[in-house]
CSV table of C-alpha atoms and ligand atoms in Angstrom, one decimal:
chain,number,residue,atom,x,y,z
U,1,MET,CA,3.4,83.6,-13.8
U,2,TYR,CA,2.2,81.0,-12.3
U,3,ASN,CA,-0.4,81.8,-9.8
U,4,LEU,CA,-1.3,84.7,-12.6
U,5,ALA,CA,-1.6,81.8,-14.8
U,6,ASP,CA,-5.2,82.4,-16.9
U,7,ARG,CA,-6.3,84.3,-13.7
U,8,ASN,CA,-8.9,86.4,-14.6
U,9,ILE,CA,-8.7,89.8,-12.9
U,10,VAL,CA,-9.9,92.9,-13.5
U,11,LEU,CA,-8.0,96.4,-13.1
U,12,GLY,CA,-9.7,99.2,-12.0
U,13,VAL,CA,-8.2,102.5,-13.5
U,14,THR,CA,-9.2,106.6,-11.9
U,15,GLY,CA,-8.2,109.8,-13.4
U,16,SER,CA,-4.7,111.0,-11.4
U,17,ILE,CA,-1.3,111.3,-13.2
U,18,SER,CA,0.3,108.3,-11.7
U,19,VAL,CA,-1.9,106.3,-14.9
U,20,TYR,CA,1.2,106.1,-16.5
U,21,LYS,CA,2.1,103.1,-14.0
U,22,ALA,CA,-1.3,101.4,-14.2
U,23,VAL,CA,-0.1,101.2,-18.2
U,24,ASP,CA,3.4,99.3,-17.3
U,25,LEU,CA,1.1,97.0,-14.3
U,26,ALA,CA,-1.3,96.1,-17.3
U,27,SER,CA,1.6,95.1,-19.3
U,28,LYS,CA,3.3,92.9,-16.5
U,29,ILE,CA,0.0,91.5,-15.5
U,30,THR,CA,-0.8,90.3,-18.8
U,31,GLN,CA,2.9,88.9,-19.7
U,32,ALA,CA,2.4,86.9,-16.1
U,33,GLY,CA,-0.5,84.9,-18.5
U,34,ALA,CA,-3.5,86.5,-16.5
U,35,VAL,CA,-7.0,87.6,-18.2
U,36,LEU,CA,-6.6,91.3,-18.0
U,37,ASN,CA,-10.0,92.8,-18.1
U,38,VAL,CA,-9.5,97.1,-17.9
U,39,ILE,CA,-12.2,99.1,-17.0
U,40,MET,CA,-11.7,103.1,-16.5
U,41,THR,CA,-13.7,106.6,-15.4
U,42,PRO,CA,-14.1,108.7,-17.6
U,43,GLU,CA,-11.5,111.4,-15.8
U,44,ALA,CA,-9.0,108.5,-16.5
U,45,THR,CA,-9.5,109.0,-20.2
U,46,ASN,CA,-8.1,112.1,-19.8
U,47,PHE,CA,-5.1,111.2,-19.1
U,48,VAL,CA,-4.3,108.7,-20.9
U,49,SER,CA,-6.4,106.9,-24.1
U,50,PRO,CA,-8.5,103.8,-24.0
U,51,ILE,CA,-6.4,102.1,-26.9
U,52,THR,CA,-3.5,102.1,-25.1
U,53,PHE,CA,-4.7,99.8,-22.5
U,54,GLN,CA,-6.4,98.1,-25.5
U,55,GLY,CA,-3.1,97.8,-26.8
U,56,VAL,CA,-0.8,96.0,-23.7
U,57,SER,CA,-3.1,93.9,-22.6
U,58,GLY,CA,-4.7,92.5,-25.8
U,59,ARG,CA,-8.5,93.6,-24.6
U,60,ARG,CA,-11.3,96.5,-25.5
U,61,PRO,CA,-11.3,98.4,-22.0
U,62,TYR,CA,-14.4,99.4,-21.0
U,63,ASN,CA,-15.4,103.1,-20.0
U,64,ASP,CA,-18.7,104.3,-20.3
U,65,MET,CA,-21.8,102.8,-18.1
U,66,TRP,CA,-23.7,103.7,-20.9
U,67,ASP,CA,-22.6,102.3,-24.1
U,68,VAL,CA,-25.2,101.4,-25.7
U,69,ASN,CA,-23.6,98.4,-28.0
U,70,PRO,CA,-20.8,96.4,-25.1
U,71,ASP,CA,-19.1,94.2,-26.0
U,72,ILE,CA,-20.9,92.4,-22.9
U,73,ALA,CA,-24.0,92.9,-21.7
U,74,GLU,CA,-24.2,94.5,-18.0
U,75,ALA,CA,-20.9,94.3,-19.0
U,76,HIS,CA,-20.4,95.8,-14.7
U,77,VAL,CA,-22.1,93.0,-13.4
U,78,ALA,CA,-20.6,91.0,-15.8
U,79,LEU,CA,-16.9,91.0,-15.1
U,80,ALA,CA,-17.7,91.9,-11.5
U,81,ARG,CA,-19.2,88.4,-11.6
U,82,GLN,CA,-15.8,86.8,-14.1
U,83,ALA,CA,-13.5,88.3,-12.0
U,84,GLU,CA,-11.3,86.1,-9.3
U,85,LEU,CA,-9.8,89.9,-8.3
U,86,LEU,CA,-10.8,93.6,-8.5
U,87,VAL,CA,-7.2,95.7,-8.1
U,88,VAL,CA,-8.4,99.3,-8.6
U,89,ALA,CA,-4.6,101.6,-9.2
U,90,PRO,CA,-4.5,104.3,-9.0
U,91,ALA,CA,-7.0,104.9,-6.7
U,92,THR,CA,-8.3,108.6,-6.0
U,93,ALA,CA,-10.1,110.7,-3.3
U,94,THR,CA,-13.2,110.3,-5.4
U,95,PHE,CA,-13.4,106.8,-5.7
U,96,MET,CA,-12.5,105.7,-2.7
U,97,ALA,CA,-15.2,108.1,-1.4
U,98,ARG,CA,-18.0,106.7,-3.7
U,99,LEU,CA,-17.0,103.1,-2.8
U,100,ALA,CA,-16.9,104.1,0.7
U,101,LEU,CA,-20.7,105.9,0.8
U,102,GLY,CA,-21.5,103.1,-2.0
U,103,LEU,CA,-22.5,105.8,-5.0
U,104,PRO,CA,-21.2,103.9,-7.9
U,105,GLU,CA,-21.3,106.7,-10.6
U,106,GLU,CA,-18.8,105.3,-12.9
U,107,MET,CA,-17.7,101.9,-14.6
U,108,VAL,CA,-15.3,101.4,-11.4
U,109,SER,CA,-17.0,102.0,-8.1
U,110,LEU,CA,-20.1,100.1,-10.6
U,111,THR,CA,-17.8,97.1,-10.7
U,112,ALA,CA,-16.5,97.0,-7.1
U,113,LEU,CA,-19.8,97.3,-5.6
U,114,ALA,CA,-21.3,94.6,-7.4
U,115,THR,CA,-17.7,92.1,-7.1
U,116,ARG,CA,-17.5,89.8,-4.6
U,117,ALA,CA,-13.8,89.2,-5.7
U,118,PRO,CA,-11.2,90.5,-3.7
U,119,VAL,CA,-10.5,93.9,-3.9
U,120,ILE,CA,-7.0,95.4,-3.7
U,121,VAL,CA,-6.9,99.3,-3.6
U,122,CYS,CA,-3.8,101.6,-4.7
U,123,PRO,CA,-4.5,105.1,-3.5
U,124,ALA,CA,-2.7,107.8,-5.4
U,125,MET,CA,-3.2,111.7,-5.0
U,126,ASP,CA,-1.5,114.8,-3.5
U,127,SER,CA,-0.4,114.4,0.4
U,128,GLN,CA,-3.5,117.0,1.4
U,129,MET,CA,-6.0,115.1,-0.3
U,130,TYR,CA,-4.9,111.9,1.3
U,131,GLU,CA,-4.5,113.3,4.7
U,132,HIS,CA,-7.8,115.0,5.0
U,133,PRO,CA,-9.9,113.1,7.8
U,134,ALA,CA,-12.6,112.6,5.1
U,135,THR,CA,-10.2,110.6,3.0
U,136,GLN,CA,-9.0,109.3,5.7
U,137,GLU,CA,-12.1,108.1,6.8
U,138,HIS,CA,-12.9,106.9,3.7
U,139,LEU,CA,-10.0,104.5,3.9
U,140,ASN,CA,-10.7,102.6,7.0
U,141,THR,CA,-14.2,102.3,6.0
U,142,LEU,CA,-12.8,100.3,3.2
U,143,GLY,CA,-9.8,98.5,5.4
U,144,SER,CA,-12.4,97.2,8.1
U,145,ARG,CA,-14.5,95.6,5.1
U,146,GLY,CA,-11.5,93.9,3.9
U,147,ILE,CA,-10.4,95.7,1.2
U,148,GLN,CA,-6.4,95.2,0.5
U,149,VAL,CA,-5.3,99.2,0.7
U,150,VAL,CA,-1.5,98.9,-1.2
U,151,GLY,CA,0.5,102.1,-0.1
U,152,PRO,CA,0.8,105.0,-1.1
U,153,GLU,CA,4.1,105.6,-0.9
U,154,GLU,CA,6.3,108.8,0.1
U,155,GLY,CA,8.1,110.7,-2.0
U,156,ARG,CA,8.1,113.9,-4.8
U,157,LEU,CA,4.8,114.2,-5.9
U,158,ALA,CA,3.3,115.8,-9.6
U,159,SER,CA,2.8,119.1,-7.1
U,160,GLY,CA,5.9,118.9,-6.6
U,161,GLN,CA,5.6,118.9,-2.7
U,162,MET,CA,7.4,115.7,-1.3
U,163,GLY,CA,5.5,113.4,1.1
U,164,PRO,CA,2.6,110.5,1.1
U,165,GLY,CA,0.6,109.9,-1.8
U,166,ARG,CA,2.9,107.7,-4.6
U,167,LEU,CA,1.6,105.0,-6.5
U,168,SER,CA,2.9,102.1,-5.1
U,169,GLU,CA,6.1,100.7,-7.6
U,170,VAL,CA,4.4,98.2,-9.8
U,171,GLU,CA,6.2,95.3,-8.5
U,172,THR,CA,4.4,96.1,-5.1
U,173,ILE,CA,1.2,96.1,-6.7
U,174,ILE,CA,1.8,92.6,-8.1
U,175,GLY,CA,3.7,91.1,-5.5
U,176,TRP,CA,0.5,92.0,-3.5
U,177,ILE,CA,-2.2,90.4,-6.9
U,178,ARG,CA,-0.2,87.4,-5.9
U,179,HIS,CA,-0.3,87.4,-2.7
U,180,VAL,CA,-3.7,87.8,-2.4
U,181,LEU,CA,-4.7,85.2,-5.6
U,182,GLY,CA,-2.0,82.8,-4.4
U,183,ARG,CA,-3.8,82.9,-0.5
U,184,ALA,CA,-5.8,79.8,-0.6
U,185,GLY,CA,-2.9,77.8,-2.5
U,186,ASP,CA,-1.3,74.6,-1.5
U,187,LEU,CA,1.3,75.5,1.0
U,188,ALA,CA,-2.3,77.3,2.7
U,189,GLY,CA,-1.6,76.7,6.7
U,190,LYS,CA,1.5,76.4,6.9
U,191,LYS,CA,4.2,78.4,8.3
U,192,VAL,CA,7.4,78.1,5.7
U,193,VAL,CA,11.2,79.5,7.5
U,194,VAL,CA,13.2,80.8,4.3
U,195,THR,CA,17.2,81.9,5.4
U,196,ALA,CA,19.4,84.5,2.2
U,197,GLY,CA,21.8,86.3,1.3
U,198,GLY,CA,25.3,85.9,3.1
U,199,THR,CA,26.2,86.8,6.4
U,200,HIS,CA,29.3,89.3,7.3
U,201,GLU,CA,31.5,87.7,10.1
U,202,PRO,CA,33.0,91.0,11.8
U,203,ILE,CA,36.7,91.8,11.6
U,204,ASP,CA,36.7,95.1,13.1
U,205,PRO,CA,34.8,98.2,12.5
U,206,VAL,CA,34.7,98.1,8.8
U,207,ARG,CA,36.3,94.7,7.8
U,208,PHE,CA,34.3,91.4,7.7
U,209,ILE,CA,34.3,88.1,6.2
U,210,GLY,CA,31.4,87.6,3.4
U,211,ASN,CA,30.9,85.8,0.1
U,212,ASN,CA,29.0,86.5,-2.9
U,213,SER,CA,25.4,85.4,-2.1
U,214,SER,CA,22.5,87.9,-2.9
U,215,GLY,CA,20.0,87.0,-1.3
U,216,LYS,CA,18.0,86.0,-5.1
U,217,MET,CA,17.0,82.0,-4.7
U,218,GLY,CA,15.8,82.6,-1.5
U,219,TYR,CA,14.1,86.0,-1.4
U,220,ALA,CA,12.6,83.9,-5.5
U,221,LEU,CA,11.6,81.0,-2.5
U,222,ALA,CA,10.8,83.5,-0.1
U,223,GLU,CA,7.8,85.3,-2.8
U,224,ALA,CA,7.0,81.5,-4.3
U,225,ALA,CA,6.0,80.3,-1.2
U,226,ARG,CA,4.2,83.3,-0.3
U,227,ASP,CA,2.1,83.1,-3.8
U,228,ARG,CA,1.1,79.6,-2.7
U,229,GLY,CA,-1.0,80.4,0.5
U,230,ALA,CA,2.0,80.2,3.0
U,231,ASP,CA,2.7,82.2,6.3
U,232,VAL,CA,6.3,83.7,5.4
U,233,VAL,CA,9.4,84.3,7.8
U,234,LEU,CA,12.5,85.8,5.5
U,235,VAL,CA,15.7,85.4,7.8
U,236,SER,CA,17.8,87.4,5.6
U,237,GLY,CA,21.5,88.5,5.8
U,238,PRO,CA,22.9,92.0,4.0
U,239,SER,CA,21.4,92.0,0.6
U,240,ALA,CA,20.6,94.7,-1.7
U,241,LEU,CA,17.3,93.7,-2.1
U,242,PRO,CA,14.0,95.3,-1.5
U,243,GLY,CA,12.0,92.8,1.7
U,244,PRO,CA,8.7,91.0,-0.2
U,245,VAL,CA,5.2,91.9,0.2
U,246,ALA,CA,3.3,90.8,2.4
U,247,VAL,CA,6.5,88.0,4.2
U,248,GLU,CA,7.9,88.7,7.3
U,249,ILE,CA,11.1,89.6,6.7
U,250,VAL,CA,14.0,89.8,9.8
U,251,ARG,CA,17.3,91.3,8.8
U,252,VAL,CA,20.4,89.6,10.7
U,253,ARG,CA,24.2,90.1,9.6
U,254,ARG,CA,26.5,87.4,11.3
U,255,ALA,CA,25.8,83.6,11.5
U,256,ALA,CA,25.4,83.5,15.2
U,257,GLU,CA,22.6,86.1,14.6
U,258,MET,CA,21.2,84.2,11.6
U,259,ARG,CA,20.5,80.8,14.1
U,260,ASP,CA,18.7,82.8,17.2
U,261,ALA,CA,16.8,83.9,13.9
U,262,VAL,CA,15.8,81.1,12.6
U,263,ILE,CA,15.1,78.7,16.2
U,264,ALA,CA,13.0,81.9,17.0
U,265,GLY,CA,10.9,81.6,13.8
U,266,CYS,CA,11.0,77.6,13.2
U,267,ALA,CA,8.5,77.8,16.1
U,268,GLY,CA,5.5,76.1,14.8
U,269,ALA,CA,6.7,76.0,11.8
U,270,ASP,CA,6.3,73.3,9.0
U,271,VAL,CA,8.7,74.1,6.6
U,272,LEU,CA,12.3,75.1,7.3
U,273,ILE,CA,14.4,76.1,3.7
U,274,MET,CA,18.3,77.3,4.4
U,275,ALA,CA,19.2,78.9,0.6
U,276,ALA,CA,21.6,81.0,2.9
U,277,ALA,CA,25.6,80.9,2.6
U,278,VAL,CA,26.3,81.3,6.1
U,279,ALA,CA,30.5,81.3,6.9
U,280,ASP,CA,31.9,78.4,7.8
U,281,TYR,CA,33.8,80.5,10.1
U,282,GLN,CA,34.4,83.5,12.5
U,283,PRO,CA,36.9,85.5,13.7
U,284,VAL,CA,37.6,84.7,17.1
U,285,GLU,CA,37.4,87.9,18.0
U,286,THR,CA,36.1,91.3,16.5
U,287,VAL,CA,39.2,94.0,17.2
U,288,ARG,CA,37.8,97.0,18.6
U,289,ASP,CA,39.8,99.2,16.8
U,290,LYS,CA,40.5,99.8,12.6
U,291,ILE,CA,43.2,97.4,11.4
U,292,LYS,CA,46.4,99.3,10.4
U,293,ARG,CA,48.1,98.7,7.7
U,294,GLU,CA,51.5,99.5,9.2
U,295,GLN,CA,51.1,97.6,12.2
U,296,ALA,CA,52.5,94.3,10.5
U,297,GLU,CA,53.8,92.9,7.4
U,298,THR,CA,51.2,89.6,7.5
U,299,LEU,CA,48.5,89.6,9.0
U,300,SER,CA,46.7,85.9,10.5
U,301,ILE,CA,43.2,86.4,11.7
U,302,PRO,CA,42.3,83.3,14.2
U,303,MET,CA,38.9,81.2,13.4
U,304,VAL,CA,36.8,79.4,14.6
U,305,PRO,CA,33.9,77.1,13.6
U,306,THR,CA,30.3,79.5,13.1
U,307,PRO,CA,26.9,77.9,14.4
U,308,ASP,CA,25.8,74.9,12.1
U,309,ILE,CA,22.0,76.1,11.7
U,310,LEU,CA,21.0,73.3,10.4
U,311,MET,CA,22.4,70.7,13.1
U,312,GLU,CA,20.8,73.7,15.9
U,313,VAL,CA,17.7,73.3,14.9
U,314,GLY,CA,17.6,70.0,14.8
U,315,SER,CA,15.2,67.6,13.6
U,316,ARG,CA,11.7,66.6,15.1
U,317,GLU,CA,9.2,64.8,12.5
U,318,ALA,CA,6.7,68.0,12.6
U,319,LEU,CA,9.4,70.3,10.4
U,320,LEU,CA,10.3,69.7,6.8
U,321,LYS,CA,14.4,70.8,6.5
U,322,VAL,CA,15.4,71.5,3.1
U,323,GLY,CA,19.4,73.0,3.1
U,324,PHE,CA,21.3,73.8,-0.3
U,325,ALA,CA,24.8,73.0,-1.6
U,326,ALA,CA,26.7,75.1,-3.2
U,327,GLU,CA,29.7,73.2,-4.3
U,328,SER,CA,32.9,73.5,-6.8
U,329,GLN,CA,33.4,69.7,-6.7
U,330,ASP,CA,31.6,66.4,-6.3
U,331,LEU,CA,28.1,67.9,-6.7
U,332,ILE,CA,25.6,64.7,-5.6
U,333,ALA,CA,28.8,62.9,-3.4
U,334,ASN,CA,28.9,66.2,-1.1
U,335,ALA,CA,25.2,66.7,-1.6
U,336,ARG,CA,24.5,63.4,-0.7
U,337,ARG,CA,27.0,64.2,2.3
U,338,LYS,CA,25.1,66.9,3.8
U,339,ILE,CA,21.9,65.3,3.4
U,340,GLU,CA,22.8,62.6,5.9
U,341,ASN,CA,25.7,64.7,8.3
U,342,LYS,CA,22.0,67.8,9.1
U,343,GLN,CA,19.5,65.4,8.5
U,344,LEU,CA,17.5,67.3,6.2
U,345,ASP,CA,14.2,66.0,4.0
U,346,LEU,CA,15.3,67.3,0.9
U,347,ILE,CA,18.5,69.3,-0.3
U,348,VAL,CA,19.2,71.6,-3.6
U,349,ALA,CA,22.3,71.5,-4.8
U,350,ASN,CA,24.2,73.5,-7.0
U,351,ASP,CA,27.7,73.9,-9.3
U,352,ILE,CA,29.2,77.1,-7.9
U,353,THR,CA,31.8,76.6,-11.4
U,354,ALA,CA,29.1,77.2,-13.5
U,355,SER,CA,29.3,80.9,-14.6
U,356,ASP,CA,25.2,81.7,-15.4
U,357,ALA,CA,24.1,80.0,-12.5
U,358,GLY,CA,24.3,80.2,-8.3
U,359,PHE,CA,25.4,83.2,-7.0
U,360,ALA,CA,24.5,86.4,-7.4
U,361,THR,CA,22.6,85.3,-11.2
U,362,ASP,CA,18.7,85.8,-11.8
U,363,ASN,CA,19.0,81.8,-12.8
U,364,ASN,CA,20.1,78.4,-11.5
U,365,ARG,CA,20.6,75.3,-12.5
U,366,VAL,CA,20.2,72.9,-9.5
U,367,VAL,CA,19.8,69.6,-8.2
U,368,ILE,CA,17.1,68.3,-6.2
U,369,LEU,CA,18.6,65.1,-3.6
U,370,ASP,CA,16.0,63.4,-1.7
U,371,SER,CA,16.4,61.5,1.4
U,372,ALA,CA,15.5,58.2,0.0
U,373,GLY,CA,17.9,58.5,-2.5
U,374,GLY,CA,15.9,59.9,-5.4
U,375,GLN,CA,17.5,62.6,-7.2
U,376,ALA,CA,16.1,65.2,-10.3
U,377,GLN,CA,18.1,67.5,-12.8
U,378,LEU,CA,16.3,70.8,-13.7
U,379,PRO,CA,17.7,72.8,-16.1
U,380,LEU,CA,18.8,76.9,-16.1
U,381,MET,CA,15.5,78.6,-15.5
U,382,PRO,CA,14.6,82.1,-13.3
U,383,LYS,CA,15.1,81.4,-9.5
U,384,TYR,CA,11.4,82.0,-9.4
U,385,ASP,CA,10.7,78.8,-11.1
U,386,VAL,CA,13.2,76.5,-9.3
U,387,ALA,CA,11.6,78.2,-6.2
U,388,TRP,CA,8.4,76.7,-7.0
U,389,HIS,CA,9.6,73.7,-8.4
U,390,ILE,CA,11.3,72.9,-5.1
U,391,LEU,CA,8.4,73.9,-3.0
U,392,ASP,CA,6.0,71.5,-5.4
U,393,ARG,CA,8.6,68.7,-4.1
U,394,ILE,CA,7.8,70.2,-0.7
U,395,VAL,CA,4.1,69.9,-1.1
U,396,SER,CA,4.4,66.4,-2.5
U,397,LEU,CA,6.2,65.4,1.0
U,398,LEU,CA,4.3,67.2,3.2
U,399,ALA,CA,0.8,65.5,1.9
U,400,GLY,CA,2.7,61.8,2.2
U,401,ARG,CA,3.3,62.7,5.9
U,402,LYS,CA,-0.5,64.0,6.5
U,403,SER,CA,-1.4,60.5,5.1
U,404,GLN,CA,1.3,58.5,6.7
U,405,ALA,CA,-0.1,60.5,9.9
U,406,GLU,CA,-3.6,59.3,9.0
U,407,ALA,CA,-2.9,56.1,8.0
C,1,PMT,O1,21.6,84.5,-2.8
C,1,PMT,P1,22.2,84.1,-4.3
C,1,PMT,O2,22.9,84.8,-4.9
C,1,PMT,O3,21.0,83.7,-5.0
C,1,PMT,O4,23.3,82.6,-4.1
C,1,PMT,C1,22.3,81.3,-4.0
C,1,PMT,C2,23.1,80.4,-3.4
C,1,PMT,C3,23.8,79.9,-4.5
C,1,PMT,C4,24.2,81.1,-2.1
C,1,PMT,C5,22.3,79.1,-1.9
C,1,PMT,O5,21.5,78.7,-3.9
C,1,PMT,C6,23.0,78.2,-2.2
C,1,PMT,O6,23.2,77.4,-2.9
C,1,PMT,N1,22.8,78.4,-1.1
C,1,PMT,C7,23.8,77.3,0.1
C,1,PMT,C8,25.5,77.5,0.2
C,1,PMT,C9,25.8,77.0,1.2
C,1,PMT,O7,26.5,77.1,2.8
C,1,PMT,O8,26.4,75.6,1.0
C,1,PMT,P2,27.1,74.8,2.2
C,1,PMT,O9,26.9,73.8,1.8
C,1,PMT,O10,28.3,75.5,2.6
C,1,PMT,O11,26.2,74.5,3.8
C,1,PMT,C10,25.0,73.2,2.9
C,1,PMT,C11,23.9,73.9,4.3
C,1,PMT,O12,24.2,74.4,5.2
C,1,PMT,C12,23.4,75.4,3.6
C,1,PMT,O13,21.4,74.9,3.7
C,1,PMT,C13,23.4,76.4,4.5
C,1,PMT,O14,22.2,77.5,4.7
C,1,PMT,C14,23.5,75.3,5.8
C,1,PMT,N2,24.5,75.5,6.5
C,1,PMT,C15,25.9,76.8,6.2
C,1,PMT,C16,26.5,76.8,7.3
C,1,PMT,C17,26.2,76.8,8.8
C,1,PMT,N3,26.7,77.4,9.9
C,1,PMT,N4,24.7,76.5,9.4
C,1,PMT,C18,24.3,76.1,8.2
C,1,PMT,O15,23.1,75.5,8.6
């Protein structure tokens, strides 16, 4: 989607039991709109037939360097030239040794040697093979040549043993693909700070004041900014979501901790996007021991306002500030008031009375308002797509500032 659409990607598949994950990877890359060519080693075809990859990618895989009747002449050179990215997943110890030593003996290592596109290698093998000094040396060699090594992860291996060697999850590999393809995007060289999730304001050791924010909107913004080339710092309140790859994540609990992390993150930043649902009040004190039910008939908890993070960050020319407004009434009027009070460049307003948008949903329906009075209503769409639209507005505001400064 977006930064994968129409991108020319080559997937190299080598012989490991985890080839089944590569089928899912090929399917997801194709569904995201990329033009995917698959190349396989002869060993890989022992695990999965090329026809499986043909089924998910819509293209005939290349697996025979001696094919006398190929679709394209000099397939490895042609694919290597066309590729914007080569991903090898799974990558065996043998493949990494061939690439490190420059010994191309089959289509995947031939293409890897011939391409000048960025290369991502995702190792998968038994722990003992992975930990062997020869494999580690080859991995270091590949890393020192600018090849992005992703994984392996720890877990249960085909041998039944536990340890490092599992092929990274498909979503993780796709995150790296998006990051590598997005490096020269329209936010390259920009630092973007994003907040996500709610905050927990503790009442006693087991209870807190919180809200229903899942973090989905903020995490989608962090991923989309990364996919457009930004250096991203994600300040996250408690959330069950895994940290996005290639994003610096700072985990916090309370509003005061989020304030400190945001102020630190904003040093040298170009953009701050506050998608977090920060608690507006916190208990005056956190009771040391768990409050007992029999202690009192009714319970009142005195509260004071939390720090207003957007206000405390302040205004400076070089920092573009974007807020969110979660409203159950007078959406536009309340959002406009917040733009002014918090001195924002943009505010993204969500109507949280809608059951299909806002808190903890996969989709959102928002209105983007700017400080000049402009307003754009977006239909219901996935939060990643909403994030992309918000970033479009941010990119054009940054461009406007740059041309003003140059005039
Ligand atoms: O995480 P999800 O489940 O995906 O849900 C997404 C969301 C609905 C939480 C998100 O889209 C959203 O609307 N976030 C802002 C919610 C909110 O707290 O709005 P607010 O109107 O209370 O605050 C206005 C702005 O001030 C926000 O940018 C907020 O981050 C910021 N704020 C609020 C309080 C505070 N103490 N400091 C702040 O900086």
